[in-house]
Coordinates of C-alpha atoms in Angstrom, one line a residue:
X1 CA 19.0 46.7 -23.8
X2 CA 19.9 48.4 -20.5
X3 CA 17.1 50.0 -18.5
X4 CA 18.9 53.1 -17.2
X5 CA 15.9 54.3 -15.1
X6 CA 15.5 50.9 -13.4
X7 CA 19.3 50.7 -12.7
X8 CA 19.3 54.2 -11.2
X9 CA 16.3 53.3 -9.0
X10 CA 18.0 50.1 -7.9
X11 CA 21.2 52.1 -7.0
X12 CA 19.2 54.6 -5.0
X13 CA 17.3 51.8 -3.2
X14 CA 20.5 49.9 -2.4
X15 CA 22.1 53.1 -1.0
X16 CA 19.0 53.9 1.1
X17 CA 19.1 50.4 2.6
X18 CA 22.7 50.6 3.7
X19 CA 23.1 50.9 7.5
X20 CA 24.6 54.1 8.8
X21 CA 27.2 52.2 10.9
X22 CA 28.5 48.8 10.1
X23 CA 30.8 46.8 12.3
X24 CA 32.3 43.9 10.4
X25 CA 34.2 41.0 11.9
X26 CA 35.9 43.1 14.6
X27 CA 38.2 41.4 17.1
X28 CA 40.6 42.7 19.7
X29 CA 43.6 41.1 21.3
X30 CA 46.3 43.0 23.3
X31 CA 49.1 40.4 22.9
X32 CA 49.7 37.7 20.3
X33 CA 50.1 35.0 22.9
X34 CA 46.8 35.9 24.7
X35 CA 43.3 35.1 23.5
X36 CA 41.2 37.9 22.1
X37 CA 39.0 39.9 24.5
X38 CA 36.3 39.6 21.8
X39 CA 36.2 38.2 18.3
X40 CA 34.1 38.3 15.1
X41 CA 31.8 41.1 16.4
X42 CA 29.5 42.3 13.6
X43 CA 26.4 44.5 13.8
X44 CA 24.9 47.5 12.1
X45 CA 23.0 50.5 13.3
X46 CA 20.5 52.6 11.3
X47 CA 20.6 56.4 11.2
X48 CA 18.5 57.6 14.2
X49 CA 18.6 54.3 16.0
X50 CA 19.4 53.9 19.7
X51 CA 21.4 50.7 20.4
X52 CA 22.5 49.5 23.9
X53 CA 25.0 46.8 24.7
X54 CA 24.9 44.7 27.9
X55 CA 27.4 42.2 29.2
X56 CA 29.4 41.3 32.2
X57 CA 32.6 43.2 33.1
X58 CA 35.6 42.2 31.0
X59 CA 33.7 41.2 27.9
X60 CA 35.1 44.2 26.0
X61 CA 32.1 46.5 25.8
X62 CA 34.1 49.7 26.4
X63 CA 36.8 48.5 24.0
X64 CA 34.2 48.2 21.2
X65 CA 33.0 51.7 22.0
X66 CA 36.6 52.9 21.9
X67 CA 37.1 51.3 18.5
X68 CA 33.9 53.1 17.3
X69 CA 35.3 56.4 18.7
X70 CA 38.6 55.8 16.9
X71 CA 40.5 55.7 20.3
X72 CA 41.7 52.1 19.8
X73 CA 42.4 50.0 16.7
X74 CA 40.8 46.7 16.1
X75 CA 43.1 43.7 15.7
X76 CA 40.9 42.4 12.9
X77 CA 37.8 43.7 11.0
X78 CA 36.7 47.2 10.2
X79 CA 34.1 49.8 11.2
X80 CA 32.3 51.8 8.5
X81 CA 30.3 54.9 9.4
X82 CA 28.4 56.9 6.8
X83 CA 30.3 55.1 4.0
X84 CA 33.7 55.9 5.5
X85 CA 36.0 53.7 7.5
X86 CA 36.8 54.8 11.0
X87 CA 40.6 55.1 11.4
X88 CA 40.8 57.6 14.3
X89 CA 39.0 60.1 16.5
X90 CA 36.7 62.6 14.7
X91 CA 34.2 65.4 15.5
X92 CA 31.6 63.3 13.7
X93 CA 31.4 61.2 16.9
X94 CA 30.6 62.6 20.3
X95 CA 31.7 60.6 23.3
X96 CA 30.4 60.7 26.9
X97 CA 32.4 58.6 29.4
X98 CA 31.5 57.4 32.9
X99 CA 33.6 60.4 34.2
X100 CA 32.4 63.8 33.0
X101 CA 36.0 64.8 31.9
X102 CA 35.2 68.5 32.2
X103 CA 38.0 71.0 32.3
X104 CA 37.9 72.1 36.0
X105 CA 39.2 75.7 35.5
X106 CA 36.5 76.5 32.9
X107 CA 32.8 77.4 33.5
X108 CA 30.0 75.3 32.0
X109 CA 29.7 77.8 29.2
X110 CA 33.4 77.8 28.5
X111 CA 33.6 74.0 28.6
X112 CA 31.0 73.9 25.9
X113 CA 32.6 76.7 24.0
X114 CA 35.9 74.8 24.0
X115 CA 34.2 71.9 22.1
X116 CA 32.3 74.1 19.8
X117 CA 35.5 76.0 18.8
X118 CA 37.1 72.8 17.8
X119 CA 34.2 72.1 15.5
X120 CA 33.8 75.7 14.1
X121 CA 37.3 77.4 14.4
X122 CA 36.2 80.2 12.1
X123 CA 33.2 81.2 14.3
X124 CA 33.2 84.4 16.3
X125 CA 33.0 84.4 20.1
X126 CA 29.4 85.6 19.9
X127 CA 28.5 82.7 17.5
X128 CA 30.2 80.1 19.7
X129 CA 28.5 81.5 22.8
X130 CA 25.0 81.5 21.2
X131 CA 25.5 78.0 19.9
X132 CA 26.7 76.7 23.2
X133 CA 23.9 78.4 25.1
X134 CA 21.3 76.4 23.0
X135 CA 22.7 73.1 24.2
X136 CA 23.2 74.2 27.8
X137 CA 19.5 75.1 27.8
X138 CA 18.7 71.8 26.1
X139 CA 19.9 69.9 29.3
X140 CA 18.3 72.5 31.6
X141 CA 21.5 74.1 32.9
X142 CA 21.1 77.7 31.7
X143 CA 21.1 79.0 35.3
X144 CA 24.5 77.2 35.9
X145 CA 26.2 78.4 32.8
X146 CA 28.8 80.5 34.7
X147 CA 29.5 77.9 37.4
X148 CA 32.6 75.7 37.4
X149 CA 32.5 71.9 37.8
X150 CA 33.3 72.0 41.5
X151 CA 30.1 73.9 42.0
X152 CA 28.0 71.3 40.3
X153 CA 26.4 68.0 41.5
X154 CA 27.4 64.7 39.8
X155 CA 24.2 64.7 37.7
X156 CA 24.7 68.3 36.6
X157 CA 28.3 67.5 35.5
X158 CA 27.1 64.6 33.4
X159 CA 24.5 66.8 31.8
X160 CA 27.3 69.2 30.8
X161 CA 29.1 66.3 29.3
X162 CA 26.0 65.4 27.3
X163 CA 25.5 69.0 26.2
X164 CA 29.2 69.2 25.2
X165 CA 28.9 66.0 23.1
X166 CA 25.7 67.3 21.4
X167 CA 27.2 70.8 20.8
X168 CA 29.6 69.5 18.1
X169 CA 26.5 68.1 16.3
X170 CA 28.0 64.6 15.9
X171 CA 26.6 62.1 13.4
X172 CA 26.8 59.5 16.2
X173 CA 26.7 59.7 20.0
X174 CA 28.8 57.1 22.0
X175 CA 27.9 56.7 25.7
X176 CA 30.0 54.6 28.0
X177 CA 27.8 54.0 31.1
X178 CA 27.4 57.8 31.6
X179 CA 24.9 57.4 34.4
X180 CA 26.5 54.5 36.3
X181 CA 27.9 56.6 39.2
X182 CA 24.7 58.6 39.8
X183 CA 22.0 58.0 42.4
X184 CA 18.7 56.4 41.1
X185 CA 16.7 59.6 41.2
X186 CA 19.2 61.7 39.3
X187 CA 19.8 58.9 36.8
X188 CA 16.1 58.7 36.1
X189 CA 15.9 62.4 35.4
X190 CA 18.8 62.4 33.0
X191 CA 17.6 59.2 31.3
X192 CA 14.3 61.0 30.6
X193 CA 16.1 64.0 29.3
X194 CA 18.3 62.0 27.0
X195 CA 15.2 60.2 25.7
X196 CA 13.5 63.5 25.0
X197 CA 16.6 65.0 23.3
X198 CA 17.2 61.9 21.1
X199 CA 13.6 61.7 20.1
X200 CA 13.6 65.4 19.0
X201 CA 16.9 65.2 17.2
X202 CA 16.8 61.7 15.8
X203 CA 20.4 61.2 17.1
X204 CA 22.1 57.9 16.4
X205 CA 23.3 56.4 19.7
X206 CA 25.5 53.5 20.8
X207 CA 25.4 53.1 24.6
X208 CA 27.0 50.8 27.1
X209 CA 24.9 50.0 30.2
X210 CA 24.6 47.5 33.0
X211 CA 21.1 48.6 33.8
X212 CA 18.5 46.3 32.2
X213 CA 15.6 48.8 32.8
X214 CA 17.6 51.6 31.3
X215 CA 18.2 49.6 28.2
X216 CA 14.5 48.8 27.8
X217 CA 13.6 52.4 28.3
X218 CA 16.1 53.9 25.8
X219 CA 17.0 51.3 23.2
X220 CA 15.5 50.2 19.9
X221 CA 17.7 47.1 20.1
X222 CA 19.9 45.6 22.8
X223 CA 23.1 43.7 22.0
X224 CA 23.9 41.0 24.6
X225 CA 27.6 40.0 24.8
X226 CA 28.9 36.7 26.1
X227 CA 31.6 36.6 28.7
X228 CA 35.3 37.0 27.7
X229 CA 37.8 36.0 26.6
X230 CA 36.5 35.1 23.1
X231 CA 33.5 37.3 23.8
X232 CA 31.0 37.8 21.1
X233 CA 27.5 39.2 20.5
X234 CA 25.3 36.2 21.4
X235 CA 21.9 37.8 21.0
X236 CA 20.3 40.9 19.5
X237 CA 17.1 41.7 21.3
X238 CA 14.6 43.8 19.4
X239 CA 12.7 46.1 21.8
X240 CA 9.1 45.4 20.8
X241 CA 7.6 48.0 23.2
X242 CA 6.1 51.2 21.7
X243 CA 8.8 53.7 20.8
X244 CA 7.1 56.5 22.7
X245 CA 7.4 54.7 26.0
X246 CA 7.7 56.6 29.3
X247 CA 9.2 55.6 32.6
X248 CA 6.0 56.3 34.5
X249 CA 3.9 53.8 32.4
X250 CA 6.5 51.4 31.0
X251 CA 6.3 49.1 34.1
X252 CA 2.5 48.6 33.5
X253 CA 3.1 46.9 30.1
X254 CA 3.4 43.1 30.3
X255 CA 5.8 43.3 27.4
X256 CA 8.3 45.1 29.6
X257 CA 8.5 42.1 31.9
X258 CA 8.9 39.7 29.0
X259 CA 11.8 41.6 27.7
X260 CA 13.3 42.2 31.2
X261 CA 13.1 38.5 32.1
X262 CA 14.8 37.6 28.9
X263 CA 17.7 40.0 29.5
X264 CA 18.1 39.0 33.2
X265 CA 18.0 35.3 32.3
X266 CA 20.8 35.9 29.8
X267 CA 23.0 37.7 32.3
X268 CA 22.4 35.2 35.1
X269 CA 22.3 31.9 33.2
X270 CA 22.7 31.8 29.4
X271 CA 25.9 34.0 29.3
X272 CA 27.7 31.3 31.5
X273 CA 26.6 28.5 29.2
X274 CA 27.8 30.4 26.1
X275 CA 31.1 31.1 27.8
X276 CA 31.5 27.3 28.4
X277 CA 30.6 26.7 24.7
X278 CA 33.2 29.2 23.6
X279 CA 35.9 27.6 25.8
X280 CA 35.1 24.2 24.3
X281 CA 35.1 25.5 20.7
X282 CA 38.3 25.6 18.6
X283 CA 39.9 29.0 18.6
X284 CA 39.1 30.8 15.4
X285 CA 36.4 28.2 14.4
X286 CA 33.5 29.3 12.4
X287 CA 30.5 30.2 14.5
X288 CA 26.9 31.1 13.7
X289 CA 25.8 34.7 14.1
X290 CA 23.8 36.0 17.0
X291 CA 20.2 35.2 17.5
X292 CA 17.7 38.0 16.8
X293 CA 15.2 37.8 19.6
X294 CA 11.8 39.4 20.0
X295 CA 10.6 38.3 23.5
X296 CA 6.9 37.8 23.7
X297 CA 6.4 38.2 19.9
X298 CA 8.1 35.2 18.3
X299 CA 6.4 32.0 19.2
X300 CA 9.4 30.6 21.0
X301 CA 10.9 33.9 21.9
X302 CA 13.7 33.6 19.3
X303 CA 14.0 34.8 15.7
X304 CA 16.6 34.1 13.1
X305 CA 20.3 33.5 13.0
X306 CA 23.0 35.5 11.3
X307 CA 21.2 38.8 11.5
X308 CA 23.9 40.7 13.4
X309 CA 24.8 42.9 10.5
X310 CA 21.2 43.9 9.9
X311 CA 19.6 47.0 11.4
X312 CA 15.9 47.0 12.1
X313 CA 14.9 48.6 8.7
X314 CA 16.7 45.8 6.8
X315 CA 15.4 42.8 8.7

């Protein structure tokens, strides 16, 4: 006899354990006679999780982000977000690129309003203005709302870009090295701001960075990519520092240095070894999944294999 209550409970539990975003076996090649930039990339992200990806230039980090944004198609594999396959751009994803990409003839307020109008075409001008003002205030630029981009510093422009991305209230925020061109002081201020905003809103974030310290400050997990071609996710590093970490005190925690040393060692040494292994392997051969790593927590620093598709809650 069927136990309807138990079946319903199982169905609810299974749905709750599904990751918000699932990248399944994604590969990208630009020409049939060329090797793939990356291949068999699989990982998952929980709702409200902040994930960073680190790797050398040319490994395909930005291409993966473009696939998540729907700006490029994967050659193989698929991306599922909130139970729907990503097949193109959408307002459920906000993107912030290295360049602010603001419309130069519009003020800060009008740049935000332009984005809000695309999300809420039936709203009145007053509604759009009030909604945009909330996000301008969120990034601390209320006093600059009527200024145009040429009147703003680089850091202020990037803050407008972040406010614009948040203003459409996306399910997921995609950040492609948004602070890379900023000076260290400005970058630190905006990192702190982003950390505060994401903690308050529980925003789901996928971010590309070359800054190891930035990844440790912001991310719940850090994906480490091997060098291309045939790049792949080699390791998934779980950030085992307390989630309420702060820049001012983070460097006093010995665990920060354990994680940092592990990341730097990957970039300087292990990524080259993995690239050599990839070159020696047969193209298209079956490979094990990335290592899940908890530096300073696991006895040998390494966890299990084949966990690339599992978000933290499911591990």
